[in-house]
Short mmCIF file of C-alpha atoms in Angstrom, two decimals:
data_model
loop_
_atom_site.label_atom_id
_atom_site.label_comp_id
_atom_site.label_asym_id
_atom_site.label_seq_id
_atom_site.Cartn_x
_atom_site.Cartn_y
_atom_site.Cartn_z
CA MET N 1 0.00 0.00 0.00
CA THR N 2 1.28 3.43 -0.78
CA ASN N 3 0.25 6.85 0.36
CA ARG N 4 -0.93 7.66 -3.16
CA LEU N 5 -3.33 4.72 -3.27
CA LEU N 6 -4.60 5.60 0.19
CA THR N 7 -5.14 9.22 -0.82
CA LEU N 8 -7.03 8.26 -3.97
CA HIS N 9 -9.11 5.73 -2.04
CA LEU N 10 -10.07 8.30 0.60
CA ARG N 11 -10.97 10.84 -2.09
CA SER N 12 -13.02 8.24 -3.96
CA ARG N 13 -15.05 7.72 -0.77
CA GLY N 14 -15.48 11.39 0.12
CA ALA N 15 -13.62 10.76 3.37
CA PHE N 16 -12.61 14.38 3.84
CA THR N 17 -16.24 15.52 3.83
CA PHE N 18 -16.91 12.87 6.46
CA LEU N 19 -14.02 14.06 8.64
CA VAL N 20 -15.09 17.69 8.49
CA GLY N 21 -18.69 16.67 9.17
CA VAL N 22 -17.75 14.62 12.23
CA GLY N 23 -15.70 17.55 13.54
CA VAL N 24 -18.65 19.92 13.16
CA ILE N 25 -21.02 17.40 14.80
CA ALA N 26 -18.64 16.97 17.75
CA LEU N 27 -18.40 20.73 18.16
CA LEU N 28 -22.17 21.14 18.04
CA ALA N 29 -22.61 18.21 20.43
CA TRP N 30 -20.21 19.80 22.91
CA ALA N 31 -21.96 23.18 22.65
CA ALA N 32 -25.46 21.72 22.91
CA GLY N 33 -24.47 19.38 25.75
CA THR N 34 -22.85 22.20 27.72
CA TRP N 35 -25.88 24.43 27.21
CA LEU N 36 -28.39 21.74 28.23
CA ALA N 37 -26.37 20.69 31.28
CA SER N 38 -26.10 24.27 32.53
CA ARG N 39 -29.79 25.18 32.34
CA PRO N 40 -31.17 25.52 35.87
CA TYR N 41 -34.57 24.14 34.85
CA PHE N 42 -33.05 20.91 33.48
CA ASP N 43 -31.56 17.93 35.22
CA GLY N 44 -27.85 18.81 34.92
CA PRO N 45 -25.73 16.49 32.72
CA ALA N 46 -28.65 14.04 32.48
CA ALA N 47 -30.39 16.58 30.23
CA ARG N 48 -27.99 15.63 27.43
CA VAL N 49 -30.07 12.66 26.23
CA PRO N 50 -30.95 14.31 22.88
CA VAL N 51 -27.28 15.03 22.23
CA VAL N 52 -26.26 11.48 23.13
CA ALA N 53 -28.91 10.04 20.83
CA LEU N 54 -28.56 12.37 17.86
CA ALA N 55 -24.85 13.23 17.58
CA PRO N 56 -23.68 9.63 17.00
CA LEU N 57 -26.61 9.10 14.64
CA LEU N 58 -25.65 12.11 12.53
CA ALA N 59 -21.99 11.05 12.46
CA ALA N 60 -22.99 7.54 11.36
CA LEU N 61 -25.27 8.97 8.67
CA LEU N 62 -22.30 10.86 7.27
CA LEU N 63 -20.36 7.61 7.19
CA GLY N 64 -22.90 5.87 4.94
CA PRO N 65 -21.89 7.37 1.59
CA THR N 66 -18.22 6.56 2.26
CA LEU N 67 -18.93 2.83 2.43
CA ALA N 68 -18.90 2.32 -1.35
CA GLY N 69 -17.17 3.67 -4.40
CA ALA N 70 -18.93 5.14 -7.41
CA ASP N 71 -18.96 1.78 -9.18
CA GLU N 72 -18.87 -1.33 -7.05
CA ASP N 73 -18.67 -3.72 -10.02
CA LEU N 74 -15.70 -1.92 -11.44
CA GLU N 75 -13.85 -1.87 -8.14
CA HIS N 76 -14.65 -5.47 -7.26
CA SER N 77 -13.21 -6.69 -10.54
CA THR N 78 -9.78 -5.50 -9.36
CA PRO N 79 -7.37 -7.62 -7.31
CA LEU N 80 -7.13 -5.33 -4.27
CA PRO N 81 -7.90 -7.27 -1.05
CA TRP N 82 -11.17 -5.45 -0.55
CA ARG N 83 -12.23 -7.19 2.66
CA ALA N 84 -9.13 -5.92 4.42
CA TRP N 85 -9.69 -2.44 3.01
CA ARG N 86 -13.31 -2.40 4.09
CA ALA N 87 -12.37 -3.57 7.57
CA GLY N 88 -9.73 -0.86 7.86
CA HIS N 89 -12.09 1.78 6.49
CA LEU N 90 -14.85 0.96 8.97
CA LEU N 91 -12.60 0.59 11.98
CA VAL N 92 -10.75 3.85 11.34
CA ALA N 93 -14.07 5.64 10.80
CA ALA N 94 -15.41 4.18 14.06
CA VAL N 95 -12.32 5.25 15.99
CA VAL N 96 -12.38 8.76 14.50
CA THR N 97 -16.08 9.13 15.33
CA ALA N 98 -15.63 7.78 18.85
CA VAL N 99 -12.64 10.00 19.63
CA ALA N 100 -14.42 13.12 18.33
CA LEU N 101 -17.52 12.36 20.38
CA ILE N 102 -15.49 11.50 23.49
CA LEU N 103 -13.96 14.97 23.32
CA ALA N 104 -17.47 16.41 23.05
CA GLY N 105 -18.68 14.61 26.17
CA LEU N 106 -15.77 14.71 28.59
CA ARG N 107 -17.73 16.68 31.19
CA ALA N 108 -19.47 14.15 33.48
CA PRO N 109 -18.67 11.35 31.01
CA ASP N 110 -20.77 8.67 32.70
CA THR N 111 -23.98 10.71 32.86
CA TYR N 112 -25.12 10.84 29.24
CA GLY N 113 -21.63 11.94 28.30
CA ALA N 114 -18.62 10.45 26.55
CA HIS N 115 -19.40 6.85 27.51
CA ALA N 116 -22.92 6.87 26.11
CA LEU N 117 -21.72 8.74 23.04
CA VAL N 118 -19.20 5.98 22.30
CA ARG N 119 -21.79 3.25 22.86
CA ASN N 120 -24.25 4.95 20.55
CA ALA N 121 -21.57 5.59 17.93
CA LEU N 122 -20.85 1.86 17.90
CA GLY N 123 -24.50 0.94 17.55
CA CYS N 124 -25.28 3.55 14.90
CA ILE N 125 -22.21 2.69 12.83
CA GLY N 126 -23.19 -0.96 13.01
CA LEU N 127 -26.69 -0.10 11.80
CA VAL N 128 -25.33 2.00 8.94
CA ALA N 129 -22.85 -0.72 7.93
CA GLY N 130 -25.66 -3.27 7.96
CA GLY N 131 -27.83 -0.83 6.03
CA ALA N 132 -25.13 -0.58 3.36
CA VAL N 133 -25.09 -4.37 3.01
CA LEU N 134 -28.87 -4.61 2.72
CA LEU N 135 -29.80 -1.40 0.92
CA GLY N 136 -26.60 -0.04 -0.60
CA ALA N 137 -24.50 2.92 0.51
CA ARG N 138 -26.98 5.54 -0.66
CA LEU N 139 -29.72 4.25 1.62
CA ALA N 140 -27.44 2.97 4.38
CA TRP N 141 -28.61 5.77 6.66
CA LEU N 142 -32.22 4.65 6.63
CA PRO N 143 -32.32 1.84 9.26
CA ALA N 144 -30.25 3.81 11.78
CA PHE N 145 -32.29 6.96 11.27
CA VAL N 146 -35.64 5.20 11.63
CA TYR N 147 -34.56 3.10 14.61
CA VAL N 148 -32.94 5.85 16.67
CA CYS N 149 -35.73 8.33 15.94
CA ALA N 150 -38.33 5.73 16.93
CA VAL N 151 -36.55 4.90 20.18
CA TYR N 152 -36.06 8.58 20.99
CA ALA N 153 -39.73 9.30 20.30
CA ALA N 154 -40.79 6.36 22.48
CA ALA N 155 -38.51 7.73 25.20
CA PRO N 156 -38.37 4.67 27.45
CA ARG N 157 -36.36 5.54 30.54
CA GLN N 158 -36.92 2.33 32.48
CA THR N 159 -33.86 0.25 33.04
CA SER N 160 -35.23 -3.27 32.79
CA VAL N 161 -32.99 -5.65 30.85
CA VAL N 162 -35.38 -5.90 27.90
CA VAL N 163 -35.92 -2.15 27.61
CA ALA N 164 -32.22 -1.48 28.02
CA ALA N 165 -31.51 -3.92 25.21
CA TRP N 166 -33.82 -2.42 22.59
CA ALA N 167 -33.70 1.20 23.75
CA TRP N 168 -29.91 1.34 23.99
CA PRO N 169 -29.60 4.81 22.36
CA VAL N 170 -31.34 6.54 25.29
CA GLN N 171 -30.08 4.45 28.19
CA PRO N 172 -27.54 5.63 30.77
CA SER N 173 -24.07 4.33 29.99
CA THR N 174 -23.99 2.35 33.22
CA ILE N 175 -26.59 -0.11 31.90
CA THR N 176 -24.68 -3.18 30.67
CA PRO N 177 -27.38 -4.61 28.33
CA SER N 178 -27.37 -1.38 26.31
CA TRP N 179 -23.64 -1.85 25.67
CA LEU N 180 -24.13 -5.49 24.74
CA THR N 181 -26.78 -4.61 22.18
CA ALA N 182 -24.78 -1.76 20.66
CA ALA N 183 -21.63 -3.88 20.50
CA THR N 184 -23.53 -6.77 18.92
CA ILE N 185 -25.06 -4.50 16.30
CA PHE N 186 -21.63 -3.11 15.52
CA ALA N 187 -20.11 -6.58 15.24
CA VAL N 188 -22.87 -7.93 13.01
CA GLY N 189 -23.01 -4.84 10.79
CA ALA N 190 -19.24 -4.65 10.47
CA ALA N 191 -18.91 -8.37 9.72
CA GLY N 192 -21.57 -8.18 7.01
CA TYR N 193 -20.01 -5.12 5.46
CA VAL N 194 -16.47 -6.48 5.55
CA HIS N 195 -17.57 -9.78 4.05
CA GLY N 196 -19.88 -8.60 1.29
CA GLY N 197 -19.43 -4.86 0.95
CA SER N 198 -22.13 -2.42 0.06
CA ARG N 199 -25.02 -3.75 -1.97
CA ALA N 200 -24.69 -3.06 -5.68
CA SER N 201 -26.88 -0.41 -7.21
CA ALA N 202 -30.25 -1.29 -8.74
CA GLY N 203 -29.89 -3.27 -11.91
CA ARG N 204 -26.81 -5.02 -10.65
CA ARG N 205 -28.41 -6.77 -7.74
CA ALA N 206 -27.77 -10.53 -7.92
CA ARG N 207 -24.79 -11.76 -5.98
CA SER N 208 -21.94 -9.34 -6.35
CA THR N 209 -18.68 -10.93 -5.33
CA GLY N 210 -17.89 -8.17 -2.89
CA GLY N 211 -14.23 -8.56 -3.73
CA PRO N 212 -11.78 -10.91 -2.07
CA MET X 1 -5.26 -20.95 -28.03
CA THR X 2 -8.20 -20.81 -25.63
CA THR X 3 -7.61 -18.31 -22.85
CA VAL X 4 -11.18 -17.93 -21.59
CA SER X 5 -13.16 -21.07 -20.93
CA VAL X 6 -16.67 -21.25 -19.49
CA ASP X 7 -18.22 -24.63 -18.89
CA GLY X 8 -21.74 -25.33 -17.63
CA LEU X 9 -22.45 -21.78 -16.52
CA ARG X 10 -25.67 -21.17 -14.66
CA VAL X 11 -26.69 -17.70 -13.47
CA SER X 12 -30.03 -16.70 -12.04
CA TYR X 13 -31.58 -13.61 -10.49
CA GLY X 14 -33.99 -15.03 -7.96
CA LYS X 15 -36.32 -17.32 -9.90
CA ARG X 16 -35.30 -15.94 -13.29
CA VAL X 17 -32.64 -18.07 -14.91
CA VAL X 18 -30.42 -16.02 -17.20
CA PHE X 19 -27.99 -18.76 -18.24
CA ASP X 20 -28.33 -22.48 -17.81
CA ASP X 21 -25.47 -24.73 -18.89
CA LEU X 22 -23.71 -22.19 -21.10
CA ASP X 23 -20.36 -23.13 -22.62
CA LEU X 24 -18.04 -20.57 -24.17
CA GLU X 25 -14.45 -20.50 -25.31
CA LEU X 26 -12.52 -17.44 -26.40
CA GLY X 27 -9.00 -17.08 -27.76
CA VAL X 28 -6.83 -14.10 -28.56
CA GLY X 29 -8.63 -11.62 -30.82
CA VAL X 30 -11.63 -9.32 -30.78
CA HIS X 31 -14.90 -11.13 -30.10
CA GLY X 32 -18.23 -9.46 -30.62
CA LEU X 33 -21.06 -10.34 -28.24
CA LEU X 34 -24.43 -9.69 -29.82
CA GLY X 35 -27.94 -10.32 -28.66
CA PRO X 36 -31.27 -8.64 -28.02
CA ASN X 37 -32.02 -6.73 -24.84
CA GLY X 38 -32.27 -9.08 -21.87
CA ALA X 39 -30.36 -11.86 -23.61
CA GLY X 40 -27.77 -11.96 -20.85
CA LYS X 41 -24.86 -10.06 -22.42
CA THR X 42 -24.25 -7.83 -19.42
CA THR X 43 -24.67 -10.74 -17.02
CA LEU X 44 -22.06 -12.73 -18.95
CA MET X 45 -19.73 -9.72 -18.90
CA ARG X 46 -20.13 -9.37 -15.12
CA VAL X 47 -19.42 -13.04 -14.58
CA LEU X 48 -16.28 -12.89 -16.73
CA ALA X 49 -15.24 -9.68 -14.96
CA THR X 50 -15.52 -11.65 -11.68
CA ALA X 51 -18.00 -9.07 -10.37
CA LEU X 52 -20.82 -11.62 -10.17
CA HIS X 53 -20.78 -15.12 -8.71
CA PRO X 54 -22.50 -17.67 -10.92
CA ASP X 55 -24.75 -20.30 -9.35
CA ARG X 56 -22.48 -22.92 -10.85
CA GLY X 57 -20.02 -23.45 -13.67
CA ASP X 58 -16.34 -23.85 -14.27
CA ILE X 59 -14.64 -20.63 -15.35
CA ARG X 60 -11.00 -20.29 -16.36
CA LEU X 61 -9.63 -16.88 -17.21
CA LEU X 62 -6.16 -16.71 -18.75
CA GLY X 63 -5.39 -20.13 -17.33
CA HIS X 64 -6.59 -19.24 -13.83
CA HIS X 65 -9.48 -21.08 -12.22
CA ILE X 66 -11.40 -18.25 -10.59
CA GLY X 67 -12.79 -20.46 -7.83
CA ASP X 68 -9.35 -20.32 -6.23
CA PRO X 69 -8.83 -16.96 -4.44
CA SER X 70 -5.14 -16.76 -5.29
CA ALA X 71 -5.76 -17.55 -8.97
CA LEU X 72 -8.67 -15.11 -9.00
CA ARG X 73 -6.37 -12.34 -7.83
CA GLN X 74 -3.84 -13.24 -10.54
CA ALA X 75 -6.56 -13.15 -13.18
CA ARG X 76 -7.88 -9.81 -11.97
CA ARG X 77 -4.44 -8.23 -12.36
CA GLN X 78 -4.64 -8.99 -16.08
CA LEU X 79 -8.26 -7.98 -16.51
CA GLY X 80 -9.75 -4.82 -17.96
CA TYR X 81 -13.47 -4.15 -17.61
CA LEU X 82 -15.83 -1.42 -18.71
CA PRO X 83 -19.37 -1.89 -17.32
CA GLN X 84 -22.38 -0.93 -19.39
CA ALA X 85 -23.31 1.96 -17.11
CA PHE X 86 -20.31 2.85 -15.05
CA GLY X 87 -20.41 5.08 -12.03
CA PHE X 88 -17.74 7.73 -12.16
CA TYR X 89 -16.00 9.68 -9.44
CA PRO X 90 -17.03 13.32 -9.86
CA ARG X 91 -14.18 14.64 -7.71
CA PHE X 92 -11.50 12.90 -9.75
CA THR X 93 -9.81 14.27 -12.81
CA VAL X 94 -9.53 11.88 -15.74
CA ARG X 95 -5.88 11.30 -14.87
CA GLU X 96 -6.68 10.55 -11.21
CA PHE X 97 -9.50 8.20 -12.21
CA VAL X 98 -7.27 6.17 -14.51
CA GLU X 99 -4.44 6.27 -11.98
CA TYR X 100 -6.75 5.02 -9.21
CA PHE X 101 -7.62 1.96 -11.23
CA ALA X 102 -3.98 1.39 -12.12
CA TRP X 103 -3.32 1.18 -8.37
CA LEU X 104 -6.37 -1.03 -7.78
CA LYS X 105 -5.06 -3.39 -10.46
CA GLU X 106 -1.81 -3.60 -8.48
CA MET X 107 0.41 -2.35 -11.27
CA PRO X 108 4.05 -1.79 -10.35
CA PRO X 109 4.15 1.80 -8.98
CA ALA X 110 7.02 2.83 -11.22
CA ARG X 111 5.02 1.96 -14.34
CA ILE X 112 1.85 3.80 -13.36
CA PRO X 113 2.50 7.42 -14.47
CA LEU X 114 3.55 6.43 -17.98
CA ALA X 115 0.80 3.81 -18.31
CA VAL X 116 -1.84 6.35 -17.25
CA ASP X 117 -0.72 8.91 -19.83
CA ARG X 118 -0.54 6.25 -22.53
CA ALA X 119 -4.05 4.95 -21.79
CA ILE X 120 -5.51 8.46 -21.81
CA GLU X 121 -3.68 9.26 -25.04
CA ARG X 122 -4.97 6.08 -26.69
CA VAL X 123 -8.57 7.14 -26.12
CA GLY X 124 -7.88 10.69 -27.27
CA LEU X 125 -8.46 12.43 -23.94
CA LEU X 126 -4.99 13.76 -23.25
CA GLU X 127 -6.09 17.39 -23.62
CA ARG X 128 -8.83 16.84 -21.01
CA ALA X 129 -6.71 14.70 -18.69
CA ASP X 130 -6.75 17.26 -15.90
CA ASP X 131 -10.46 18.08 -16.15
CA ARG X 132 -12.73 16.83 -13.41
CA MET X 133 -14.94 13.97 -14.53
CA LYS X 134 -18.11 15.84 -13.62
CA HIS X 135 -17.28 18.31 -16.40
CA LEU X 136 -17.00 15.68 -19.16
CA SER X 137 -19.62 14.84 -21.78
CA GLY X 138 -21.13 11.34 -21.97
CA GLY X 139 -18.81 10.30 -24.79
CA MET X 140 -15.76 11.57 -22.92
CA LEU X 141 -16.80 9.70 -19.78
CA ARG X 142 -17.08 6.56 -21.88
CA ARG X 143 -13.57 7.11 -23.21
CA ALA X 144 -12.26 7.69 -19.69
CA GLY X 145 -13.87 4.37 -18.76
CA ILE X 146 -12.11 2.68 -21.65
CA ALA X 147 -8.83 4.26 -20.53
CA GLN X 148 -9.12 2.75 -17.03
CA ALA X 149 -9.93 -0.61 -18.63
CA ILE X 150 -6.78 -0.66 -20.75
CA VAL X 151 -4.36 1.06 -18.37
CA ASN X 152 -2.82 -2.24 -17.24
CA ASP X 153 -2.44 -3.62 -20.80
CA PRO X 154 -4.96 -6.35 -19.93
CA ARG X 155 -4.74 -9.79 -21.46
CA LEU X 156 -8.51 -10.04 -21.06
CA LEU X 157 -10.53 -6.95 -21.89
CA LEU X 158 -14.29 -6.87 -21.38
CA LEU X 159 -16.13 -3.90 -22.85
CA ASP X 160 -19.87 -3.66 -22.33
CA GLU X 161 -21.31 -1.35 -24.98
CA PRO X 162 -18.16 0.75 -25.23
CA THR X 163 -19.30 2.79 -28.22
CA ALA X 164 -22.51 4.09 -26.61
CA GLY X 165 -22.27 7.87 -26.68
CA LEU X 166 -19.29 8.04 -29.03
CA ASP X 167 -19.63 10.12 -32.19
CA PRO X 168 -18.93 8.49 -35.60
CA GLU X 169 -15.34 9.73 -35.76
CA GLN X 170 -14.62 8.45 -32.25
CA ARG X 171 -16.19 5.11 -33.13
CA VAL X 172 -13.89 4.73 -36.12
CA GLN X 173 -10.88 5.53 -33.90
CA PHE X 174 -12.16 3.14 -31.25
CA ARG X 175 -12.47 0.30 -33.76
CA ALA X 176 -8.81 0.84 -34.74
CA LEU X 177 -7.89 0.68 -31.05
CA LEU X 178 -9.87 -2.54 -30.66
CA ARG X 179 -8.05 -4.16 -33.57
CA GLU X 180 -4.72 -3.12 -32.03
CA LEU X 181 -5.67 -4.46 -28.58
CA GLY X 182 -6.92 -7.73 -30.08
CA LEU X 183 -3.52 -8.59 -31.51
CA ASP X 184 -2.28 -10.03 -28.23
CA ALA X 185 -5.28 -10.03 -25.87
CA VAL X 186 -8.72 -11.55 -25.58
CA VAL X 187 -11.17 -8.71 -26.18
CA LEU X 188 -14.89 -9.29 -25.71
CA VAL X 189 -17.12 -6.44 -26.86
CA SER X 190 -20.82 -6.45 -26.09
CA THR X 191 -22.70 -4.22 -28.49
CA HIS X 192 -25.95 -3.62 -30.32
CA LEU X 193 -24.09 -1.98 -33.21
CA VAL X 194 -23.54 -4.79 -35.67
CA GLU X 195 -21.44 -2.59 -37.97
CA ASP X 196 -18.86 -2.36 -35.16
CA VAL X 197 -18.70 -6.13 -35.19
CA VAL X 198 -18.06 -6.31 -38.92
CA ALA X 199 -15.42 -3.61 -38.74
CA ALA X 200 -13.48 -4.70 -35.69
CA CYS X 201 -14.24 -8.24 -34.59
CA THR X 202 -12.49 -11.44 -35.60
CA ARG X 203 -15.28 -13.61 -34.23
CA VAL X 204 -18.91 -13.16 -33.22
CA ASN X 205 -20.96 -14.74 -30.43
CA LEU X 206 -24.70 -14.31 -30.40
CA VAL X 207 -26.73 -14.99 -27.28
CA ASP X 208 -30.49 -15.17 -27.00
CA GLY X 209 -32.65 -16.26 -24.11
CA GLY X 210 -29.63 -17.33 -22.10
CA ARG X 211 -28.23 -19.56 -24.86
CA LEU X 212 -25.26 -19.16 -27.14
CA VAL X 213 -27.03 -19.49 -30.47
CA PHE X 214 -24.17 -18.63 -32.81
CA THR X 215 -20.41 -18.50 -32.68
CA GLY X 216 -18.27 -17.97 -35.74
CA LEU X 217 -16.75 -15.44 -38.09
CA PRO X 218 -18.56 -12.24 -39.01
CA ASP X 219 -18.65 -13.50 -42.61
CA GLU X 220 -20.41 -16.65 -41.45
CA LEU X 221 -23.04 -14.59 -39.63
CA MET X 222 -23.55 -12.49 -42.75
CA ALA X 223 -23.87 -15.63 -44.87
CA ALA X 224 -26.60 -16.93 -42.57
CA GLY X 225 -28.97 -14.19 -43.76
CA GLY X 226 -30.97 -14.23 -46.94
CA ASP X 227 -32.81 -11.64 -48.99
CA GLY X 228 -36.03 -12.48 -47.20
CA ASP X 229 -34.63 -11.65 -43.75
CA SER X 230 -35.21 -8.27 -42.20
CA GLY X 231 -32.30 -5.87 -41.97
CA ASP X 232 -30.54 -3.19 -43.98
CA SER X 233 -27.15 -4.85 -44.21
CA PRO X 234 -25.89 -8.42 -44.67
CA ILE X 235 -24.93 -8.72 -41.00
CA GLU X 236 -28.30 -7.43 -39.80
CA ARG X 237 -30.01 -9.99 -42.03
CA GLY X 238 -27.70 -12.70 -40.70
CA TYR X 239 -28.39 -11.60 -37.14
CA THR X 240 -32.17 -11.73 -37.55
CA ALA X 241 -31.99 -15.04 -39.44
CA VAL X 242 -29.94 -16.71 -36.70
CA LEU X 243 -32.24 -15.38 -33.99
CA ARG X 244 -35.33 -16.54 -35.86
CA GLY X 245 -33.79 -19.96 -36.37
CA ALA X 246 -32.78 -20.27 -32.73
CA ARG X 247 -36.27 -19.37 -31.55
CA THR X 248 -37.87 -22.14 -33.59
CA VAL X 249 -35.71 -24.75 -31.86
CA PRO X 250 -37.45 -26.07 -28.73
CA ARG X 251 -35.42 -25.48 -25.58
#
């Protein structure tokens, strides 16, 4: 691998737009979280639930378009070890997103702060990666968007095991089942994406090889 | 010498079977792939480009059995492919686009700059090499796609409707390029333009309804037509005659 190939690959995926977008989201998350936590009529740091739910979702939505090139058939007919590249791409994106969001939530990190932001970033990225496998990169955002918005609208705040498992985006970070669910979603989504890549565009459905 | 061999190919999309038990052999030269819409030309191209897994079948490309991952990678290094409708990278210049695929095809880094310029020059885009792809016309995009396909001097070149969008002068130049490429490589060109086949192809394959219904020389296809067959040229009459004959044979 050379720097030139890496540069061209990142440009082909619009990675720089993603990086700038994640930076802006982290900045907005920090500002919104600080404002919410300092309002006297709210519940201190625990008022940051909307930030914890929405910032990782937005970052993951930005990741979606980077999960495929402009022509999957064309790229998959080349000898590059695509599974390794996809794994690297997703892991680096997850680390970048997590680090940016950690910086946004360092104040009271265990009360809807950095910890919950990381958990939700994992879960949302897993949903987007799985969405890319099932629907293609253009629509990869859809499952994560629908799921997180639905959970946020339902607003379950109980901490039973079952609720914590399905409502992981709005749970406190101290609830273990919420972490298990988010980590499982990430693992399944990442494994599917690394193995098969993004679904080919309409008209080229059948079984794309997904590269080696 | 056979360098592409397909034996017992079956491909289906859900319940729709596109190919069932297709055999095909191709040697060095330019091979035309003709057939009506939906005949399976693009599917066959995708299978040979290793972009689509068949349900079953034995496929050897350039001596490599593509079921073996290591052999598949070897074959892909010597492969050039232009899809029918290819997605382009709007942020890339033509030069960057061709260079990207040179890297993806794992060309030796030292060879890449010269190979990129040569490929772009061969398709007549050198003056637009530093233009972003989003600023190119449809015909220019097609030529950029051809440039990425030939940048690695492929021994197997698969071009799916390469002349779509090219003007008559560009098509004449492209046919000359095809003849040049076919001197030492297997070139398979899927097209609806039968005059391209007469002008540039050494052999013709005709598929219909998932079957290979004709394989032979362009002259043989022309000879298959008679005055009573529809078409404005001998090859069009041969094309319609072969299709009509194939459709009367029970499957």
